[in-house]
Amino acid sequence: MEKEDLKIVNKGLEDEMELSGYRLCRWKLVLVGLGGLCTGGFLFLLLYWMPEWCVKATCTRTTVRDADVALLRSTDEFKRWFRARIRIMLAPGKDPYDNQASQTASPQASDHTHNPSDSAPGKITRNPEDQHVPTRYFTLHSTKYFWNDSIQNFEVLTGLEDMSMTCSSVHSKHSAGLNKNQQEYRRFFFGLNEIDVKVPSLFKLLIKEVLNPFYIFQLFSVILWCSDEYYYYAMAIIFMSVISIATSLYTIRKQYVMLHDMVAAHSTVRVTVYRGENETEEALSTDLVPGDVIVIPSNGTIMPCDAVLVCGTCIVNESMLTGESVPVTKTDLPNPQRDKKGGDGDAIYSTEEHKRHTLFCGTNVIQTRYYTGEMVKAVVVRTGFSTAKGQLISSILYPKPTDFKLYRDAYLFLLCLVAIASIVFFYSLVMKIINQEPVKEIIVKSLDIITITVPPALPAAMTAGIVYAQRRLKKVGIFSISPQRINICGQLNLVCFDKTGTLTEDGLDMWGIQRAEDGRFQHSEEKADDKSLVTTKFVSCMATCHSLTKIEGQLSGDPLDLKMFEAIGWTLVEATEEETAHHDRIELTYVKPPSQLLPPSVTSPEQDLELSELYELSASYMIGIVRQFSFSSALQRMSVVVRQIGERRMDAYLKGAPEVVASLCKKETVPEDFAEVLEDYTKQGFRVIALAHRRLESKLTFHKVQNINRDQIEKNMDFLGLIIMQNKLKTETPGVLEDLRRANIRTVMVTGDNMLTAISVARDCGMIQPQDRVIIADALPPKDGQAAKITWHYADKPSKLSNKPTKLEEMEIIMEDGNSVDEMKPQEQYHFAMSGKSFAVITEHFQDLLQKLVLHGTVFARMAPDQKTQLVETLESVDYFVGMCGDGANDCGALKRAHAGISLSELEASVASPFTSTTPSITCVPNLIREGRAALITSFCVFKFMALYSIIQCFSVALLYSIGSNLGDFQFLFIDMAIILLIVFTMSLNSAWKELVARRPPSGLVSGPLLFSVLTQILICLGFQIMAFLLIQELDWYSEPDFYNCSAPHHMDNATEEEEEAEDTIMSDVNTTLFFVSSFQYLIVAIVFSKGKPFRQPSYKNWPFVLSALILIGFLFFILFVPISGIYEFLEIVCVPLSWRVYVVLIVLGNTLVSVFIEVGIDMFGTKWLSWLCCRQKKVPKARYMHLAQELSVDPDWPPKPKSTTEAKPSSDADDCSYQIEAVS
């Protein structure tokens, strides 16, 4: 039954979950209620913390279809549980996309339409004659899941994309808009169009924070201490908790307010809704539903939803989404039905595939362009949390938990402390019963042992190091929205870098041009603004083939386009609305060269005098841009259709990746040495762009051009030549990468640029060392019955290596001949490089090979944004701790997915990144790793110290219980407040070490040297405490006051009989001895555990810690040798003979020497000794990437030989879809 009715929702997505159905059970509810009352509410708390237990304790299992409660569990590694109440909504139909014009909602329902997200939509009042269909749904993480009878499961309604509509159907079926009734009907399912970030009240946040298990334990401790009249420390803990809760509430509320303000800008704006037949009406953006058609105003707007353009052009600032503030041009969605000769056929509309035609929620439409009599219209595709911005906000509101070994180990460590506490609890219980103490005393004192062993101040102490690290990061311009990740940064062993704007400068500089004529390259030219070039097709292509636009009189657009246009010195003029009124669909933009560059007369036999007069262009040379096909990263090209003013025929110009442009040109126009010339430039690290031209047929009119498919234009082109752009490395890049390399941190380049350019930049910045080999994996998908295959090419080394020793030269020859690769392994490293296309093929067809490739993969070129995220996931799957550093543009997914994402952009897109650097430089990466390592070591130091403190105090109390004594309230107070809190908060102040070292700190508390260190210190402290405890009882004067050497009284003269009895149990020689010995022990372990190099600055540089420790040591020695009556009475200690005080000093010195000696020994030889032990047992490395590296080191066929091919062939077993890999030379 359970297996049968386990549903999967969001299948294949990041938030995939298993869903089980439950029905509320009355008798179970009654039992839980009684149990809660009997346990004083603790059972209710337990069920609040554990949603799974809560559902199973109050409900019985049923089918998902009939369930009242949904229990969901995420299928990721965290296996988180969620519960949701299933509700019923009454609506006129079940399918939101039905045409419900006839089933109109009655006027009484209007209240509901304005608030369809009410918690109980079933309470709608409607006319009795209306037939309503009950629809089951539940809400989780601001997303509604509706029951679908056809698939017998719950599903999310995202918007029009659910219908899998084609581009032509967007135009034919959806461009007319919805009427009022249809809109109202759809609002039942999609709700109001708003990203509703509710800022919780302080009371709600307080209750949620206070119900944290940690604060509940503190409350239990405080009640216990108050019952034992231990008010002072209880007040101190309450004070600390109040500050901690207040800080936490302030931070959480501040984040909610920030998010709320971020979405408020577009949450409610007035929009013009198109109702068909040129009818429009003003409405609030919250009323929009998928299928509505909105009119984009000419002066721009902030988009309140995701919508696809069906008419007109928009210039949009998408910095909110991509992090790039460069405006992009959005054109209307192509309509394949208008082009009778159809290109690739009718594609299914998708916001990702057609993002060049989609306006995203929260992006700023700066201005629109339209033809006379036509409005710029867009069809609403998604609303609310389904939009691009909604998903971004959702990922911030409901983040995935950080999975880090330190936090898992911390819980294990706490469980160990609880186990120790349980043993001592039963021991003290037995001792108290034997001593026949009162029942109240037995219960209170025994429970007190638990609060001693599990210190309530532990979480506050653990976060101190992170808070200090966060403060230090802020000083160097690094801000964090997820402070817990600072510790994880200390474990990073691989960092992915975007190239442009991250490793290299943002802008590109024009290096030169290389024109091609008659199928031959001309000599390269430095300048393109020469008089002799002004009327060439090459310069005309540079002048027109771009997406530049004028915003408030300033040229704006892609930096590459700007540099290219500025290099020729032309002027861009945009026609006004009045000018376009003369002709239907005439050029909206035209370009012209500066008059001083023009030859005396530029005329054409095809000149149209009438048009010349119209534009008064008799003396100038102007080109109008008729149609623009925007740059597509998938196609790697853009093109334009233009017409020289005064000519009848039009021209097409193409610009894009050289390989792509060459493939679209006539073979005879592409120079024979094209590949060699291109390779030569890309190897030098230049960014190369190719240009092409085609004269269009005279029968192509303006109207035909507006409706034609781009594939009809982008073919049979004439190759014009190459533009060579220079992308300079940032000055700090090589130094930072060298620091990371020395620290054994792998660096990987993930870029959208050309492969050879990326390899060249990787060599220049030191990511690939001069002597290292680069193996290019060129993968092809299955085609014509042939299996998918990878061809391995060995990239040539740069010529600048020719002056290196001959050893390398000989090795190079061996490699090229393809002889045994084993000879290479000890001498040189190898790196894999691949393109986004190859990565996609390898991901799909060579899953087993993928992990081996990423082990040495250094350059990933032409990568799409989602592929960057996939790469990060693959690296994490082989147990790398991955950092991602990018400028926010196209890196959002990868920045969020990495263990530590560092955005170099302060724009809104970076809000999803855990870390943001205010300086756009990769120097933030080593800074963050250094601070992460320091914070991690601080966490270990504090945890070890707090564990030792609780165990030392626990042993002291246990030894005193054995003689019917205990530590006094003010002794506890002095230890807890003056020693522990002061030391904990100052030992965390060590700043990070100035450079990165080759070894990393351990990732968890359960590591050999760390556990060995803790256990040895426990045994040392326990041994010296027992020594002092036994020694004092052997002395002659034991329990006799030393009146001759002490001025402090042994007993208080005016004490009552009861008080004297209580004093007697505390004020004793053993108590005093153990108080002094344990107090010194806390300071000894604090000094021993407070490590400096190689991850933190030495402790002697941490002056608050040194000062605190010296003052405390000085004070303890002072009160030991100078008995002052007031202090002794306050601390409830007695004066012991001078000889014994000297003994105590000797015991403390002995303890210090042994502790320091053992800890130094563990630091110096512990790791070697443990690794020697592990080697004897032939232990398999824990990290998957290390295990893979071991396997590959003994594989004779790895790395693949030059010019060999690896094929993927389906295995013979029909049920098994894995692939067998064959190497074919």
PDB file of C-alpha atoms in Angstrom, residues 73-168:
ATOM      1  CA  ARG A  73      10.061  14.326   1.771  1.00  0.00           C
ATOM      2  CA  SER A  74      12.721  15.850  -0.469  1.00  0.00           C
ATOM      3  CA  THR A  75      14.615  13.306  -2.590  1.00  0.00           C
ATOM      4  CA  ASP A  76      17.942  15.167  -2.319  1.00  0.00           C
ATOM      5  CA  GLU A  77      20.734  14.272   0.124  1.00  0.00           C
ATOM      6  CA  PHE A  78      19.073  16.211   2.974  1.00  0.00           C
ATOM      7  CA  LYS A  79      15.818  14.161   3.046  1.00  0.00           C
ATOM      8  CA  ARG A  80      13.866  17.023   4.644  1.00  0.00           C
ATOM      9  CA  TRP A  81      10.239  16.463   5.760  1.00  0.00           C
ATOM     10  CA  PHE A  82       7.338  18.869   5.146  1.00  0.00           C
ATOM     11  CA  ARG A  83       3.660  18.676   5.996  1.00  0.00           C
ATOM     12  CA  ALA A  84       0.846  20.527   4.226  1.00  0.00           C
ATOM     13  CA  ARG A  85      -2.916  20.706   4.789  1.00  0.00           C
ATOM     14  CA  ILE A  86      -4.935  19.697   1.705  1.00  0.00           C
ATOM     15  CA  ARG A  87      -7.796  22.104   1.009  1.00  0.00           C
ATOM     16  CA  ILE A  88     -10.745  22.148  -1.365  1.00  0.00           C
ATOM     17  CA  MET A  89     -11.518  24.984  -3.767  1.00  0.00           C
ATOM     18  CA  LEU A  90     -14.845  25.344  -5.582  1.00  0.00           C
ATOM     19  CA  ALA A  91     -14.378  26.555  -9.167  1.00  0.00           C
ATOM     20  CA  PRO A  92     -16.516  26.506 -12.343  1.00  0.00           C
ATOM     21  CA  GLY A  93     -14.146  23.954 -13.916  1.00  0.00           C
ATOM     22  CA  LYS A  94     -11.062  21.852 -13.377  1.00  0.00           C
ATOM     23  CA  ASP A  95      -8.879  22.861 -16.311  1.00  0.00           C
ATOM     24  CA  PRO A  96      -7.549  26.435 -15.944  1.00  0.00           C
ATOM     25  CA  TYR A  97      -7.033  26.688 -19.702  1.00  0.00           C
ATOM     26  CA  ASP A  98     -10.649  25.831 -20.606  1.00  0.00           C
ATOM     27  CA  ASN A  99     -12.629  28.502 -22.402  1.00  0.00           C
ATOM     28  CA  GLN A 100     -15.050  29.372 -19.632  1.00  0.00           C
ATOM     29  CA  ALA A 101     -16.820  32.202 -21.372  1.00  0.00           C
ATOM     30  CA  SER A 102     -20.180  30.482 -20.850  1.00  0.00           C
ATOM     31  CA  GLN A 103     -19.460  29.406 -17.277  1.00  0.00           C
ATOM     32  CA  THR A 104     -19.138  32.913 -15.969  1.00  0.00           C
ATOM     33  CA  ALA A 105     -18.771  33.648 -12.329  1.00  0.00           C
ATOM     34  CA  SER A 106     -21.699  35.398 -10.757  1.00  0.00           C
ATOM     35  CA  PRO A 107     -21.289  38.860  -9.232  1.00  0.00           C
ATOM     36  CA  GLN A 108     -21.260  37.417  -5.726  1.00  0.00           C
ATOM     37  CA  ALA A 109     -17.949  35.765  -6.468  1.00  0.00           C
ATOM     38  CA  SER A 110     -16.178  39.000  -7.091  1.00  0.00           C
ATOM     39  CA  ASP A 111     -14.960  39.188  -3.496  1.00  0.00           C
ATOM     40  CA  HIS A 112     -13.080  35.963  -4.010  1.00  0.00           C
ATOM     41  CA  THR A 113     -11.522  36.989  -7.284  1.00  0.00           C
ATOM     42  CA  HIS A 114      -9.726  39.808  -5.566  1.00  0.00           C
ATOM     43  CA  ASN A 115      -8.295  37.452  -2.998  1.00  0.00           C
ATOM     44  CA  PRO A 116      -8.038  33.982  -4.487  1.00  0.00           C
ATOM     45  CA  SER A 117      -5.178  33.065  -2.219  1.00  0.00           C
ATOM     46  CA  ASP A 118      -7.434  32.950   0.864  1.00  0.00           C
ATOM     47  CA  SER A 119      -6.685  30.073   3.160  1.00  0.00           C
ATOM     48  CA  ALA A 120     -10.163  28.639   2.597  1.00  0.00           C
ATOM     49  CA  PRO A 121     -11.281  29.227  -0.983  1.00  0.00           C
ATOM     50  CA  GLY A 122     -14.017  26.707  -0.432  1.00  0.00           C
ATOM     51  CA  LYS A 123     -16.065  29.335   1.475  1.00  0.00           C
ATOM     52  CA  ILE A 124     -17.028  31.239  -1.686  1.00  0.00           C
ATOM     53  CA  THR A 125     -20.648  32.295  -1.908  1.00  0.00           C
ATOM     54  CA  ARG A 126     -22.128  31.710  -5.323  1.00  0.00           C
ATOM     55  CA  ASN A 127     -25.481  31.349  -7.053  1.00  0.00           C
ATOM     56  CA  PRO A 128     -27.021  27.951  -6.326  1.00  0.00           C
ATOM     57  CA  GLU A 129     -27.685  27.344 -10.057  1.00  0.00           C
ATOM     58  CA  ASP A 130     -23.948  27.556 -10.824  1.00  0.00           C
ATOM     59  CA  GLN A 131     -22.296  24.152 -10.939  1.00  0.00           C
ATOM     60  CA  HIS A 132     -19.024  24.101  -9.050  1.00  0.00           C
ATOM     61  CA  VAL A 133     -16.349  21.463  -9.244  1.00  0.00           C
ATOM     62  CA  PRO A 134     -14.349  20.794  -6.060  1.00  0.00           C
ATOM     63  CA  THR A 135     -10.587  20.955  -6.719  1.00  0.00           C
ATOM     64  CA  ARG A 136      -8.099  19.691  -4.149  1.00  0.00           C
ATOM     65  CA  TYR A 137      -4.858  21.596  -3.582  1.00  0.00           C
ATOM     66  CA  PHE A 138      -2.185  22.329  -1.028  1.00  0.00           C
ATOM     67  CA  THR A 139       0.366  25.147  -0.663  1.00  0.00           C
ATOM     68  CA  LEU A 140       4.032  24.607   0.085  1.00  0.00           C
ATOM     69  CA  HIS A 141       6.788  27.243  -0.095  1.00  0.00           C
ATOM     70  CA  SER A 142       4.418  29.789  -1.723  1.00  0.00           C
ATOM     71  CA  THR A 143       3.613  27.301  -4.510  1.00  0.00           C
ATOM     72  CA  LYS A 144       0.164  25.773  -5.068  1.00  0.00           C
ATOM     73  CA  TYR A 145      -0.118  22.090  -6.042  1.00  0.00           C
ATOM     74  CA  PHE A 146      -3.441  21.121  -7.696  1.00  0.00           C
ATOM     75  CA  TRP A 147      -4.828  17.586  -8.003  1.00  0.00           C
ATOM     76  CA  ASN A 148      -4.902  16.338 -11.600  1.00  0.00           C
ATOM     77  CA  ASP A 149      -7.274  13.427 -12.243  1.00  0.00           C
ATOM     78  CA  SER A 150      -5.648  12.439 -15.536  1.00  0.00           C
ATOM     79  CA  ILE A 151      -2.185  11.850 -14.017  1.00  0.00           C
ATOM     80  CA  GLN A 152      -3.570  10.925 -10.546  1.00  0.00           C
ATOM     81  CA  ASN A 153      -1.097  13.254  -8.854  1.00  0.00           C
ATOM     82  CA  PHE A 154      -0.625  16.821  -7.663  1.00  0.00           C
ATOM     83  CA  GLU A 155       1.055  19.242 -10.083  1.00  0.00           C
ATOM     84  CA  VAL A 156       2.149  22.880 -10.165  1.00  0.00           C
ATOM     85  CA  LEU A 157       0.492  25.231 -12.641  1.00  0.00           C
ATOM     86  CA  THR A 158       3.289  27.434 -13.942  1.00  0.00           C
ATOM     87  CA  GLY A 159       1.536  29.240 -16.790  1.00  0.00           C
ATOM     88  CA  LEU A 160       0.933  29.044 -20.533  1.00  0.00           C
ATOM     89  CA  GLU A 161       4.005  26.816 -21.006  1.00  0.00           C
ATOM     90  CA  ASP A 162       1.975  23.975 -19.428  1.00  0.00           C
ATOM     91  CA  MET A 163       0.032  23.840 -22.712  1.00  0.00           C
ATOM     92  CA  SER A 164       3.192  23.142 -24.791  1.00  0.00           C
ATOM     93  CA  MET A 165       2.041  25.734 -27.291  1.00  0.00           C
ATOM     94  CA  THR A 166       3.903  26.421 -30.524  1.00  0.00           C
ATOM     95  CA  CYS A 167       5.199  29.854 -31.530  1.00  0.00           C
ATOM     96  CA  SER A 168       2.520  30.153 -34.221  1.00  0.00           C
TER      97      SER A 168
END
